[in-house]
Short mmCIF file of C-alpha atoms and ligand atoms in Angstrom, two decimals:
data_model
loop_
_atom_site.label_atom_id
_atom_site.label_comp_id
_atom_site.label_asym_id
_atom_site.label_seq_id
_atom_site.Cartn_x
_atom_site.Cartn_y
_atom_site.Cartn_z
CA UNK A 1 15.02 -7.50 -8.65
CA UNK A 2 17.71 -8.82 -6.45
CA UNK A 3 17.83 -11.60 -4.58
CA UNK A 4 19.20 -10.89 -0.83
CA UNK A 5 21.58 -13.49 -0.41
CA UNK A 6 23.07 -12.74 -3.89
CA UNK A 7 22.78 -9.05 -1.76
CA UNK A 8 25.20 -10.50 1.22
CA UNK A 9 27.39 -12.66 -1.49
CA UNK A 10 27.85 -9.07 -2.97
CA UNK A 11 28.30 -6.62 -0.12
CA UNK A 12 30.65 -9.84 1.48
CA UNK A 13 32.65 -9.70 -2.09
CA UNK A 14 32.95 -5.41 -1.12
CA UNK A 15 33.94 -5.46 2.10
CA UNK A 16 36.83 -9.25 0.48
CA UNK A 17 37.89 -5.84 -1.84
CA UNK A 18 38.71 -3.48 0.64
CA UNK A 19 35.19 -1.80 1.41
CA UNK A 20 35.86 0.87 -1.13
CA UNK A 21 33.76 4.24 -1.72
CA UNK A 22 30.78 4.06 -3.47
CA UNK A 23 28.61 5.64 -5.56
CA UNK A 24 25.66 3.33 -4.51
CA UNK A 25 23.80 4.02 -8.74
CA UNK A 26 23.01 0.76 -9.26
CA UNK A 27 20.18 0.55 -7.14
CA UNK A 28 17.55 -2.49 -7.21
CA UNK A 29 14.74 -3.24 -4.90
CA UNK A 30 15.26 -5.86 -3.04
CA UNK A 31 13.89 -9.24 -3.17
CA UNK A 32 13.00 -12.07 -0.19
CA UNK A 33 11.41 -15.75 -0.80
CA UNK A 34 9.08 -14.42 -3.41
CA UNK A 35 7.50 -11.22 -1.67
CA UNK A 36 8.02 -7.54 -2.49
CA UNK A 37 9.96 -5.60 -0.17
CA UNK A 38 9.93 -1.76 0.33
CA UNK A 39 14.32 -2.37 0.79
CA UNK A 40 16.38 -1.73 -1.89
CA UNK A 41 19.97 -2.63 -2.28
CA UNK A 42 23.37 -1.88 -3.94
CA UNK A 43 24.72 -4.27 -6.94
CA UNK A 44 28.06 -2.75 -6.32
CA UNK A 45 28.34 -2.45 -2.96
CA UNK A 46 25.56 -4.62 -0.85
CA UNK A 47 24.56 -1.62 1.46
CA UNK A 48 21.06 -1.96 1.91
CA UNK A 49 18.05 1.07 1.91
CA UNK A 50 15.30 2.27 3.19
CA UNK A 51 12.72 2.86 -0.17
CA UNK A 52 12.38 6.67 1.91
CA UNK A 53 17.00 6.39 1.02
CA UNK A 54 16.39 5.86 -2.44
CA UNK A 55 14.19 8.42 -3.79
CA UNK A 56 16.51 11.37 -1.32
CA UNK A 57 19.09 9.72 -2.61
CA UNK A 58 17.50 9.92 -6.51
CA UNK A 59 16.02 13.50 -6.19
CA UNK A 60 20.51 14.90 -4.23
CA UNK A 61 21.51 13.46 -7.85
CA UNK A 62 19.29 15.56 -10.30
CA UNK A 63 20.12 18.63 -8.15
ZN1 ZN B 1 26.99 0.81 -3.56
#
């Protein structure tokens, strides 16, 4: 679980690094003010995804 403000920092670091390509392998569920929501974020680049997008990515990777 990752806090939304952490995700914002990760994203800024990634942009500062020139926004390299990311495979989004380190997805974690986002946590906002202690309440679970349906958003996920990549811990490498800070990009955010819906649960449906995460499921689609995982299914694609299993092939
Ligand atoms: Zn990523």
